[in-house]
Coordinates of N, CA and C and ligand atoms in Angstrom, one line a residue:
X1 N 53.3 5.5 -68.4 CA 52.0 6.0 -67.8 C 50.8 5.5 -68.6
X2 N 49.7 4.6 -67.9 CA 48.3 4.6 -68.7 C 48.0 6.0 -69.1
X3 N 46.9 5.9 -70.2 CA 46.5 6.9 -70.5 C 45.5 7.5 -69.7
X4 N 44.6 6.9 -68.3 CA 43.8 7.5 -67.4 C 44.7 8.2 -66.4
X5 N 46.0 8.7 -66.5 CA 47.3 8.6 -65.3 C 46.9 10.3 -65.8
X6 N 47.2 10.3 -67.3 CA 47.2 12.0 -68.0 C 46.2 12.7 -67.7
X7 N 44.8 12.0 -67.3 CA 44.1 13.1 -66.5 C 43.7 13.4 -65.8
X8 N 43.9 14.4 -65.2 CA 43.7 15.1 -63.7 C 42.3 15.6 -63.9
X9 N 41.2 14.9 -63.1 CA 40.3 15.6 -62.8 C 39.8 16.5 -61.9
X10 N 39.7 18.0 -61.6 CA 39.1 19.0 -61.1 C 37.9 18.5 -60.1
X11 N 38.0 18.0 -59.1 CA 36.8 17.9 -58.6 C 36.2 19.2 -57.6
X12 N 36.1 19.9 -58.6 CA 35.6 21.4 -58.1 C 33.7 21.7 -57.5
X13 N 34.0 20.8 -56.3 CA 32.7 21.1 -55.4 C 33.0 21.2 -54.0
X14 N 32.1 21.5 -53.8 CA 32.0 21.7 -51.8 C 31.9 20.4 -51.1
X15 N 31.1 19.4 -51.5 CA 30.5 18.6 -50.6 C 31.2 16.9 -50.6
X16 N 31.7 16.5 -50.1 CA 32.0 15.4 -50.0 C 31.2 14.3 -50.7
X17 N 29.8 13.9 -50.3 CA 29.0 13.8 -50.9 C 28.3 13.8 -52.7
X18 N 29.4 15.4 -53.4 CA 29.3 15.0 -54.8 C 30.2 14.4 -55.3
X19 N 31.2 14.5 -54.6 CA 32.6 14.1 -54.9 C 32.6 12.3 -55.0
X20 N 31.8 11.7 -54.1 CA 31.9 10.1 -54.2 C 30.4 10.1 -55.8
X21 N 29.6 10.8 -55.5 CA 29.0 10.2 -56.9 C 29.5 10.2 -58.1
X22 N 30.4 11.1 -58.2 CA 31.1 11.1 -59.3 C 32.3 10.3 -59.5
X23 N 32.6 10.4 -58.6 CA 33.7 9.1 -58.5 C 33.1 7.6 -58.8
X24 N 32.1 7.3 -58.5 CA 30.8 5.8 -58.9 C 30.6 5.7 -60.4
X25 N 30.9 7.3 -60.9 CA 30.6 7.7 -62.7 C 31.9 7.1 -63.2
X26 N 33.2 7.3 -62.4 CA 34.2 7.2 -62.8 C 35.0 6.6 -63.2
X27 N 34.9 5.1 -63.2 CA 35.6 3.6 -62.9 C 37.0 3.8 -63.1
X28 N 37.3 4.5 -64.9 CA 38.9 4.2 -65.2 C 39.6 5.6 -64.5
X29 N 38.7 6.2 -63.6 CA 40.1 7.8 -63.0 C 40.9 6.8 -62.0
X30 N 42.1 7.4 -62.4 CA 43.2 7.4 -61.9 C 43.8 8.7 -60.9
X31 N 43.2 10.1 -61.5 CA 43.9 11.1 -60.7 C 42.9 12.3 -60.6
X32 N 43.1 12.4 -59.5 CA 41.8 13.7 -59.1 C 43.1 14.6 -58.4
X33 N 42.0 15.9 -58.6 CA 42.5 17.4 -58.2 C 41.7 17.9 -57.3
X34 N 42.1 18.2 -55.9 CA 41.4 18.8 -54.6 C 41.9 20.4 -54.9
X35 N 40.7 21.0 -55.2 CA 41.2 22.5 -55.2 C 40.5 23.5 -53.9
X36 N 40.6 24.6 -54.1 CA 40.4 25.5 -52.5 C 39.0 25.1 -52.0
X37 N 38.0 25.1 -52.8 CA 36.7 24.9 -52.3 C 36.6 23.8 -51.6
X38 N 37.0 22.7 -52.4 CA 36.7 21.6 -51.8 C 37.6 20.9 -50.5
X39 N 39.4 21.6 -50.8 CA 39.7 21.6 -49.5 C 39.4 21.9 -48.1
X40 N 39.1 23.5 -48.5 CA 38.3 24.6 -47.3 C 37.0 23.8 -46.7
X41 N 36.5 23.2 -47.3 CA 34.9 22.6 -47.2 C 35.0 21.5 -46.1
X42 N 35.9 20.1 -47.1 CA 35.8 19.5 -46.4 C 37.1 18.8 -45.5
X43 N 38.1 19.7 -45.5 CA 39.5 19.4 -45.1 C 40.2 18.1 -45.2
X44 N 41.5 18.1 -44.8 CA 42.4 16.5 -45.0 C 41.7 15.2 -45.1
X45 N 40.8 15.4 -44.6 CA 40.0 14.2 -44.2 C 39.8 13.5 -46.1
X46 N 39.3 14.1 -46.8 CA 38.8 14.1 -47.8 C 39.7 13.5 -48.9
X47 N 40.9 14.1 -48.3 CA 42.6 13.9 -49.3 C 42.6 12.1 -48.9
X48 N 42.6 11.8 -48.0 CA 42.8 10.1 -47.0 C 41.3 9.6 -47.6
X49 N 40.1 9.8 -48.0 CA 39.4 9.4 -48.3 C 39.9 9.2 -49.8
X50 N 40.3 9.8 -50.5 CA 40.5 9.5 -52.0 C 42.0 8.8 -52.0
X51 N 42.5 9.0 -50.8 CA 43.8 7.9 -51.3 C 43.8 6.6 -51.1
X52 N 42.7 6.3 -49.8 CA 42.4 4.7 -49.8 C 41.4 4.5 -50.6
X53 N 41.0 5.3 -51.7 CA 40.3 4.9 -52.8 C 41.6 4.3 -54.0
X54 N 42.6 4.8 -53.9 CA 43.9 4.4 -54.4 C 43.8 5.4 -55.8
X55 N 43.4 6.9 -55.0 CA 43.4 7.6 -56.5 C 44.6 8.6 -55.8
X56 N 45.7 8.8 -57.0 CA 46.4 9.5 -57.1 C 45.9 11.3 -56.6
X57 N 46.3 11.4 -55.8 CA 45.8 13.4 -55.6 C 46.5 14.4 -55.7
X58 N 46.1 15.6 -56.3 CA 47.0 16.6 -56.5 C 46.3 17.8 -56.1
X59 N 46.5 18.2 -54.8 CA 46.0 19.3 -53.9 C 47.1 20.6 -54.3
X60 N 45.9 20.9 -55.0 CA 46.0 22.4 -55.6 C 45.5 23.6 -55.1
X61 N 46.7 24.2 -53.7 CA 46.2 25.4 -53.3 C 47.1 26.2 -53.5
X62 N 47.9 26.3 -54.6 CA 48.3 27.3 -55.0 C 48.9 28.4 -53.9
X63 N 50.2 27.7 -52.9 CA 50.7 28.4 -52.1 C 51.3 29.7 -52.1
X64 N 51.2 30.8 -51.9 CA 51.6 32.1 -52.2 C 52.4 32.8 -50.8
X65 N 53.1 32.6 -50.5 CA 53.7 33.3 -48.9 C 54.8 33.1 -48.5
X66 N 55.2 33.7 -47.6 CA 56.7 34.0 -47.2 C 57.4 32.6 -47.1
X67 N 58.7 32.3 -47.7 CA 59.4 31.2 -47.6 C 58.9 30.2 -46.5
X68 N 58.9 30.7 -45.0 CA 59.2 29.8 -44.0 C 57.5 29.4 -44.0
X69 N 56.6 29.9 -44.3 CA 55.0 29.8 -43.8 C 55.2 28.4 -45.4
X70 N 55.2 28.8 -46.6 CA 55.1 28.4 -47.7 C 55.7 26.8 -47.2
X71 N 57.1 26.8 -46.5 CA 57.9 25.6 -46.5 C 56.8 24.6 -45.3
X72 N 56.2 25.3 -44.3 CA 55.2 24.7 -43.2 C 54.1 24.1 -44.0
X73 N 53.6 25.2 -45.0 CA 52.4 24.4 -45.8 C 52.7 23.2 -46.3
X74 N 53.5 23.7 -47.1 CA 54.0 21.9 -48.0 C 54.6 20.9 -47.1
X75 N 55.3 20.9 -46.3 CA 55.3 20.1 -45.4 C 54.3 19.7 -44.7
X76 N 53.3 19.8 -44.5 CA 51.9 19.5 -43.6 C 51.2 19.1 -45.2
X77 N 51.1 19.1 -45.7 CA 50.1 18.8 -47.3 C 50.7 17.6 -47.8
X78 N 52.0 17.3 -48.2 CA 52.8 16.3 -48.3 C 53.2 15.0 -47.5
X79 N 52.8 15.4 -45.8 CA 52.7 14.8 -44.7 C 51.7 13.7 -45.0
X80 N 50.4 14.5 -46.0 CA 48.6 14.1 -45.9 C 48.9 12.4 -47.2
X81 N 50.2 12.7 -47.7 CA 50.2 11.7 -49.1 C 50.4 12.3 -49.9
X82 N 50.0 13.3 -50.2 CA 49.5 13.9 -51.6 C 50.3 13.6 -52.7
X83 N 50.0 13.4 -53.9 CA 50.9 13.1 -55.2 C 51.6 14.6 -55.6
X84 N 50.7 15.8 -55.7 CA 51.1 16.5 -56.7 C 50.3 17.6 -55.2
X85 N 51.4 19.4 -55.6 CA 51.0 20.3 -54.9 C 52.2 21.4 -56.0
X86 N 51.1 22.7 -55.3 CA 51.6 23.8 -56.1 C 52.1 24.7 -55.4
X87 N 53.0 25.4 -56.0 CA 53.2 26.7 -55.2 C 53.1 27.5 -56.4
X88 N 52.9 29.2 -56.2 CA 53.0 30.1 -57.2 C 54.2 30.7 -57.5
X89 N 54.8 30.5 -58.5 CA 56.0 30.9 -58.6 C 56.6 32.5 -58.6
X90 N 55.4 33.4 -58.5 CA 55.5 35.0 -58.5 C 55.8 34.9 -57.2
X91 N 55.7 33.8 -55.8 CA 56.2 34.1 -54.8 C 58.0 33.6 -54.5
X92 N 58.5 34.1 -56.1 CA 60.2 33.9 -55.7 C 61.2 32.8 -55.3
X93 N 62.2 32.4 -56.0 CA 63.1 31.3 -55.7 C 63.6 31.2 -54.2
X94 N 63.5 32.0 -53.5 CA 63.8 31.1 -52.4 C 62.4 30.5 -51.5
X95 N 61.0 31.3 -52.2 CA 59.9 30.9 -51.5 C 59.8 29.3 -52.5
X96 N 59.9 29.3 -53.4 CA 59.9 28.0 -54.3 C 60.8 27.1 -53.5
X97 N 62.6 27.2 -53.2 CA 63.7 26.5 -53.0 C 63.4 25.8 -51.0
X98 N 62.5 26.9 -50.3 CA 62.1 26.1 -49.5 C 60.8 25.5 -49.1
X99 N 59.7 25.5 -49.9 CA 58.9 24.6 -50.0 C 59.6 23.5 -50.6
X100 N 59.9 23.1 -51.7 CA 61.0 22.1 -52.0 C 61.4 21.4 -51.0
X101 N 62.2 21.9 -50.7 CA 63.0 21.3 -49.4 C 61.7 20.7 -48.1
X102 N 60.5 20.5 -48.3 CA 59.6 20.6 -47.2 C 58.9 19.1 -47.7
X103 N 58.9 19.1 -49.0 CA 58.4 18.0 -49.6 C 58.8 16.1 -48.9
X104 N 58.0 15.2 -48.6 CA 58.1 14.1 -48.0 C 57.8 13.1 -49.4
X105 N 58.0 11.6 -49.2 CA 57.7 10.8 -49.9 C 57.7 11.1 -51.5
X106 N 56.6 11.2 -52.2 CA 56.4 10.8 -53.4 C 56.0 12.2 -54.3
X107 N 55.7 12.6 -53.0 CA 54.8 14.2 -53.8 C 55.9 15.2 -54.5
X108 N 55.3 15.2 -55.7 CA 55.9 16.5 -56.8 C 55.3 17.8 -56.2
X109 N 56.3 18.8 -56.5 CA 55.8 20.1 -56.5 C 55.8 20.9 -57.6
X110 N 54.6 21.8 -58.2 CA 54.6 22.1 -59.5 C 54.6 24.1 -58.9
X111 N 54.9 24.4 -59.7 CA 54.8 26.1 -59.7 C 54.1 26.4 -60.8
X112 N 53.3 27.3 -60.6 CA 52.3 28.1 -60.6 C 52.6 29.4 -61.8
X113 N 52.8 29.1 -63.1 CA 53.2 30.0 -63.8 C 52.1 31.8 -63.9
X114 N 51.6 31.8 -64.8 CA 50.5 32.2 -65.5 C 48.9 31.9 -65.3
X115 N 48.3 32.1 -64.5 CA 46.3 31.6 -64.6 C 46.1 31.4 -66.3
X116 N 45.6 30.2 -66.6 CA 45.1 30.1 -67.7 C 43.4 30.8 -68.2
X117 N 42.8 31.8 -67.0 CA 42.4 32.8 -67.1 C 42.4 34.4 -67.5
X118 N 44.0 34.1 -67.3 CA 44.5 35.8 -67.8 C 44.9 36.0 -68.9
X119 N 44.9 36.7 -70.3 CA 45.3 37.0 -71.6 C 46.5 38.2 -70.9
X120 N 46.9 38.6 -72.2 CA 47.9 38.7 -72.3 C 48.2 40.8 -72.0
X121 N 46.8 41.5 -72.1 CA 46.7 42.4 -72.1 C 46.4 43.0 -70.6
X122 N 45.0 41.9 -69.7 CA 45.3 42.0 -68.4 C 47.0 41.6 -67.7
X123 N 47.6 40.5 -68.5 CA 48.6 40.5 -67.7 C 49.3 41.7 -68.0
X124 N 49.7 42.7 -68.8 CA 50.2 43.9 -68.9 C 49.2 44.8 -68.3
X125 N 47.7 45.1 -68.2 CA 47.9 46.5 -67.8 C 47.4 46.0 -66.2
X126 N 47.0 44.9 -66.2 CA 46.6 44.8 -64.5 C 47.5 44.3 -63.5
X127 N 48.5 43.0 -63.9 CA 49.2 42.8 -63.1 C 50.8 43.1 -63.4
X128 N 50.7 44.7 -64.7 CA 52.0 45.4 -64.4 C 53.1 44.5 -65.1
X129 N 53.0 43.2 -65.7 CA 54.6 42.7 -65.4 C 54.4 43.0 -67.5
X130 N 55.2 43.5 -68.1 CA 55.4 43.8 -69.5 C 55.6 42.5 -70.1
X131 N 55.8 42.4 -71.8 CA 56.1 41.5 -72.2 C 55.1 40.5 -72.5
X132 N 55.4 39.7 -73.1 CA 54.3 38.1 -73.9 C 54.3 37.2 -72.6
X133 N 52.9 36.6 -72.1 CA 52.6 35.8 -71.5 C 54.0 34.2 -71.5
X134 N 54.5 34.4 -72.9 CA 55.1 33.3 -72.9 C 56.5 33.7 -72.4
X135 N 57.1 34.7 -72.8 CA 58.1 35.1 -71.7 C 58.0 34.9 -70.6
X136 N 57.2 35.4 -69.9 CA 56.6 35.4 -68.7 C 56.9 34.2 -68.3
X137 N 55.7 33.2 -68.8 CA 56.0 31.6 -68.4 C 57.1 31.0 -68.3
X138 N 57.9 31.4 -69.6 CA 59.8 30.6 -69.5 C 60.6 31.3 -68.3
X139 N 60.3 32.3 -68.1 CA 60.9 33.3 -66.9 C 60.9 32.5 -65.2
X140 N 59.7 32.2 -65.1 CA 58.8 31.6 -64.2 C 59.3 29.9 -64.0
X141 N 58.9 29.8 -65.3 CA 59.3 28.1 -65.3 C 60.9 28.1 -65.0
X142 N 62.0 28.9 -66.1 CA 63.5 28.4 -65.2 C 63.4 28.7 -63.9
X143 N 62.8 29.3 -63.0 CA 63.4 29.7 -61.7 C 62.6 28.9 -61.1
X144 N 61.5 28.3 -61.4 CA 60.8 27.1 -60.7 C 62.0 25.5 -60.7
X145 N 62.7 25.7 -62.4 CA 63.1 24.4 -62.2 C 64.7 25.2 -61.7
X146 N 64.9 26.0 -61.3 CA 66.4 26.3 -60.2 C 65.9 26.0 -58.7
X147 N 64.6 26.7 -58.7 CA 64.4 25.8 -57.4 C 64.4 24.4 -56.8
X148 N 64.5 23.5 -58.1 CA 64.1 22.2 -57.9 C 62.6 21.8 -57.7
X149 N 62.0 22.5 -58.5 CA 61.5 21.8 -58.7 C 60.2 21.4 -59.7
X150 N 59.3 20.4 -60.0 CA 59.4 18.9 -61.0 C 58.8 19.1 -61.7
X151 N 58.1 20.7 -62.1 CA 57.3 21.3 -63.4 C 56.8 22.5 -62.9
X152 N 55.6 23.1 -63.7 CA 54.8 23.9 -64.0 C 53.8 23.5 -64.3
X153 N 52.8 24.6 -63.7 CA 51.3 24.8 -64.3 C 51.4 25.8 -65.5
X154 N 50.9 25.5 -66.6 CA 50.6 26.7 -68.0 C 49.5 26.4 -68.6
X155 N 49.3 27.2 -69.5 CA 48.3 26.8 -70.5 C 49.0 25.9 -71.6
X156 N 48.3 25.3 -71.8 CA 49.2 24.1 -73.1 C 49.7 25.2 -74.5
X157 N 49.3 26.2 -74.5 CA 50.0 26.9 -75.6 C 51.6 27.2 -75.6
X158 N 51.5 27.2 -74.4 CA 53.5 27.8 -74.0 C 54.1 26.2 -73.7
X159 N 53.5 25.4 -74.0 CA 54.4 23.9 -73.5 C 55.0 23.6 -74.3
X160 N 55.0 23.8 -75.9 CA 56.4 23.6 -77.0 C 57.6 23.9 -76.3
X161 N 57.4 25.9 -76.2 CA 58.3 26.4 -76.0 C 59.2 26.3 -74.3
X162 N 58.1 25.3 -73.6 CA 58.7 25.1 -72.2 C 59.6 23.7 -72.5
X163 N 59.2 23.0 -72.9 CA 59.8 21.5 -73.3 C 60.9 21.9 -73.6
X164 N 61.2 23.0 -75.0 CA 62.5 23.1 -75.8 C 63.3 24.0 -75.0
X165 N 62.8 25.3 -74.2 CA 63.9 25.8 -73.3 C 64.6 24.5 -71.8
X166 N 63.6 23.7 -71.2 CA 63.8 22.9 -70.1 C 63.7 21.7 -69.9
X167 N 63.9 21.3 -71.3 CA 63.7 20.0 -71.5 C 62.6 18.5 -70.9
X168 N 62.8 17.6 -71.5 CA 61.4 17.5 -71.8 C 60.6 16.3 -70.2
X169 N 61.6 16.1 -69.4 CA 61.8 15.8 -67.9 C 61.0 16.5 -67.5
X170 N 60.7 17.6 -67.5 CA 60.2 18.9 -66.7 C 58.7 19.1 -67.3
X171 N 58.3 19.0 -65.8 CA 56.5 18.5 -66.1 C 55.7 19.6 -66.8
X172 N 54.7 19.6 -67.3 CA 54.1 20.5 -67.8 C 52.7 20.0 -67.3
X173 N 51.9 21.0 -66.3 CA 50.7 20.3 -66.4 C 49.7 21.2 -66.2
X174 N 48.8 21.3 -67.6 CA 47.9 22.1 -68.2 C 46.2 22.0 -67.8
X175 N 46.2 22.9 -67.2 CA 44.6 23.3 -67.1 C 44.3 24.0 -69.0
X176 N 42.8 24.2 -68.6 CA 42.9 25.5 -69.8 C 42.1 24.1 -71.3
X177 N 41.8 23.0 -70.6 CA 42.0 21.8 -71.7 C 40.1 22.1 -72.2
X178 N 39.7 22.0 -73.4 CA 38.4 22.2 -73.7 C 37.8 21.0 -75.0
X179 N 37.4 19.7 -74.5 CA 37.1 19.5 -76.0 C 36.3 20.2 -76.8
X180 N 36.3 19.8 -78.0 CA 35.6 21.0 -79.4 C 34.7 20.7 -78.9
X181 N 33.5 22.1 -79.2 CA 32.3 21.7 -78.7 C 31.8 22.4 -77.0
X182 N 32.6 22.1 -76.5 CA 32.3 22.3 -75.1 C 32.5 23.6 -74.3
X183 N 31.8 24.4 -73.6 CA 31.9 26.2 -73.2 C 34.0 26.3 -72.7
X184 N 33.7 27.5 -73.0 CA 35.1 27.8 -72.5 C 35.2 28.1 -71.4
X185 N 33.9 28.9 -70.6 CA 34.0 29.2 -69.2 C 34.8 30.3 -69.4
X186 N 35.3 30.4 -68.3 CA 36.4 31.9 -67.8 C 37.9 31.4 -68.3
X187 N 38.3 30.2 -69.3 CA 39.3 29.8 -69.6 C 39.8 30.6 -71.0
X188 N 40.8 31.3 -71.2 CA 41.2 32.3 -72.3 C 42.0 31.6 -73.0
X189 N 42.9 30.7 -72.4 CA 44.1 29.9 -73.6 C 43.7 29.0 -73.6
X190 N 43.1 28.1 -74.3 CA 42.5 26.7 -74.0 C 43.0 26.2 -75.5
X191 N 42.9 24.4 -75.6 CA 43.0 23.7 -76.6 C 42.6 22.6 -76.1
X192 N 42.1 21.8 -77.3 CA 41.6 20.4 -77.1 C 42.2 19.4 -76.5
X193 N 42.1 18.1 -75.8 CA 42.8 17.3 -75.2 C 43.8 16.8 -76.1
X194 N 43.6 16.3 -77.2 CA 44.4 16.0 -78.4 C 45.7 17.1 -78.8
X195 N 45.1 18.4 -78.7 CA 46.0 19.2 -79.0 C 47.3 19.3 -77.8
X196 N 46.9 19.4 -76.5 CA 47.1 19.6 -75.5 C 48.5 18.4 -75.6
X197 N 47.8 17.0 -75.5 CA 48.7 15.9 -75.3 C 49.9 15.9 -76.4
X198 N 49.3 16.2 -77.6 CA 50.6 16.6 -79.0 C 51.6 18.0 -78.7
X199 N 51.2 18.7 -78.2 CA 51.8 19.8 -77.6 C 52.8 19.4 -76.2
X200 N 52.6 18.5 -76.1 CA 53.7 17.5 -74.9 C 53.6 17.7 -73.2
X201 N 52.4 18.6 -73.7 CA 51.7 18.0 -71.9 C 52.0 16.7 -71.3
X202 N 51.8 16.7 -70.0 CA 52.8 15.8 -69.4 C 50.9 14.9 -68.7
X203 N 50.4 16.2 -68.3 CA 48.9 15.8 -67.4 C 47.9 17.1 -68.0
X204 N 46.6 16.9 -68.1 CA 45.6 17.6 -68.6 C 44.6 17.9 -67.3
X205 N 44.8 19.0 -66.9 CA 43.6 18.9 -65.6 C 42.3 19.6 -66.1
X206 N 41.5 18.8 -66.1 CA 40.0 19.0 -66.8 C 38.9 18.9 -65.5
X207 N 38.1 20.1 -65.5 CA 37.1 20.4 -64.6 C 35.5 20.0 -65.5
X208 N 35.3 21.1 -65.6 CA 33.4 21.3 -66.0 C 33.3 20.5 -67.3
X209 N 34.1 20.1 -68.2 CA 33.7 19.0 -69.5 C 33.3 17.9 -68.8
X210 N 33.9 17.8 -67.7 CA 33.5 16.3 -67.0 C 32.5 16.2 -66.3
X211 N 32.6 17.2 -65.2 CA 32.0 17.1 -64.0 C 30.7 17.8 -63.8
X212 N 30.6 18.7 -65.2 CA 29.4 19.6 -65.5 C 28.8 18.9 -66.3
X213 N 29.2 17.9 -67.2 CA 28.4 16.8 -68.1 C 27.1 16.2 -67.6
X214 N 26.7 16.3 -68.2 CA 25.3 15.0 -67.9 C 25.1 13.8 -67.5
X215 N 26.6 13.5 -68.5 CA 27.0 11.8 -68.4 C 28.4 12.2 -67.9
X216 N 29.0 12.1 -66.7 CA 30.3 12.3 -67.3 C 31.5 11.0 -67.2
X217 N 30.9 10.1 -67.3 CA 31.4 9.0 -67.7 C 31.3 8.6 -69.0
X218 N 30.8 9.0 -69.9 CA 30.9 9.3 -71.2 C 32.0 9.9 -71.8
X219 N 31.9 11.4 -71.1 CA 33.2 12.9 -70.8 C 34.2 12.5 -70.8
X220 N 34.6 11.6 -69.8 CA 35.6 11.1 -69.6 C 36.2 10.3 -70.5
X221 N 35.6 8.9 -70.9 CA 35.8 8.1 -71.9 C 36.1 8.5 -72.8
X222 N 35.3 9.4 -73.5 CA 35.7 9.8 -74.5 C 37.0 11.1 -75.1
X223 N 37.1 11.2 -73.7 CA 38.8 12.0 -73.3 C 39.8 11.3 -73.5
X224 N 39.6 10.4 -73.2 CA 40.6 8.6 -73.2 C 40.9 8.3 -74.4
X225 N 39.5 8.2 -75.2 CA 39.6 7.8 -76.0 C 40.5 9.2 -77.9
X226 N 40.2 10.2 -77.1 CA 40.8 11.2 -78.1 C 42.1 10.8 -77.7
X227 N 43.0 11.4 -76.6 CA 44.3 11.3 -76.4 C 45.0 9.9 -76.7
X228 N 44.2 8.9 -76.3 CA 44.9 7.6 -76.8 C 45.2 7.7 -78.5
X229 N 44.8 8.0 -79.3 CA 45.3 8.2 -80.7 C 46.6 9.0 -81.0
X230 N 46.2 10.2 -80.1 CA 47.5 11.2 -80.4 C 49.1 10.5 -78.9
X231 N 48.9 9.6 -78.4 CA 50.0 9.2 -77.4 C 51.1 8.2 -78.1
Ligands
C5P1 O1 36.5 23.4 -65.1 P1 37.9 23.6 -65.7 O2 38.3 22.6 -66.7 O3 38.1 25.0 -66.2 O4 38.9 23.5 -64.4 C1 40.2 23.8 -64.5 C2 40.8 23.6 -63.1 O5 42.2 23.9 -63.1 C3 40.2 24.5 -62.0 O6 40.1 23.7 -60.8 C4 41.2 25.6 -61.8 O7 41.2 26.0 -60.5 C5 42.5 24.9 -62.2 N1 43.5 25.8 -62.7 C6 43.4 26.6 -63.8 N2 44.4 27.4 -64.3 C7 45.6 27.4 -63.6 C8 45.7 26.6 -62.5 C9 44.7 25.8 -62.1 O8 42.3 26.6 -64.5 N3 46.6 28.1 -64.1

């Protein structure tokens, strides 16, 4: 894999329209992330516009619902091209085992561990489930990879311990990425791109360092340029 393959850019807007100027910033992306806003906004159309741009896509809607509705989504999403798509894995190995099975061509399906938003105390007293986030995650991740299937979303902090329980095939791919310097936003586990990539992240999906930048063709380069030392 080039080193522009490792990151997944967040193209978190509404408009079609910001989405190509940023992409004109962009020369060396290789892989963009369509997430709810910008699917909801500007639908499929948008996924076929960035793939005859010949960028890799990973439509990230985070599927949550009954096996047979879940197995219709990914099938109609994976129909579109897509490289990469999620499901949540709190919605259970057989809702995971037949989305899987729904999957066409090339497209990986990743499950949906943990929000790299939630610490460790909301995950206990708000969403009830006991225990260390990183439990949680290995819990989530074996039953994603019994489903078949081809990784996880985490925060790069739990990806030692995901590599060494599920060896190192099994994708890891981390939101949550902040170079030094740059706001954290609503992001609670975060680490640097460098850290992230030595921690054995597989892909780094990076939103507002880039796309909130001034320059973000700078942002980017110089993302390139940190991880290429540590690869
Ligand atoms: O702007 P920022 O770098 O925080 O963007 C991170 C992206 O990754 C957002 O599009 C967010 O929806 C997504 N994401 C996340 N945490 C997860 C899964 C996806 O932050 N666990």
């Amino acid at each position: 894999m080039k080193t522009a393959d490792r990151v997944i850019v967040a193209l978190d807007f509404a408009e079609r329209d910001k989405v190509v100027a940023l992409l004109d910033k962009l020369p060396e992306l290789s892989f963009v992330k369509v997430g709810m806003e910008l699917f909801y906004s500007e639908g499929p159309g948008l996924v076929t516009m960035l793939k005859d741009r010949g960028l890799q896509v990973f439509v990230d809607l985070k599927i949550h619902d009954i096996p047979n509705t879940a197995h219709k989504a990914i099938e109609a999403l994976s129909r579109l091209g897509c490289d990469m798509l999620n499901v949540h894995c709190a919605g259970g190995l057989e809702m995971m085992r037949r989305a899987r099975e729904a999957l066409s061509g090339q497209t990986k399906l990743i499950g949906v561990t943990i929000l790299t938003s939630i610490d460790q105390r909301t995950m206990n007293s708000q969403l009830g489930i006991p225990g260390t986030i990183e439990a949680c995650v290995l819990n989530y991740a074996a039953m994603a990879k019994a489903a078949g299937l081809h990784g996880v979303v985490c925060s790069p902090h739990e990806v030692q311990a995901l590599k060494s329980h599920l060896g190192k095939d099994f994708l890891a791919v981390t939101p949550g990425v902040r170079p030094a310097g740059s706001a954290a936003g609503d992001q609670r586990r975060s680490m640097t791109p460098a850290e992230a990539i030595t921690a054995g992240s597989d892909y780094l999906v990076i939103g507002r360092p880039i796309t909130a930048n001034p320059d973000p063709g700078a942002a980017f380069a110089e993302i390139l340029r940190e991880i290429e030392v540590v690869m």
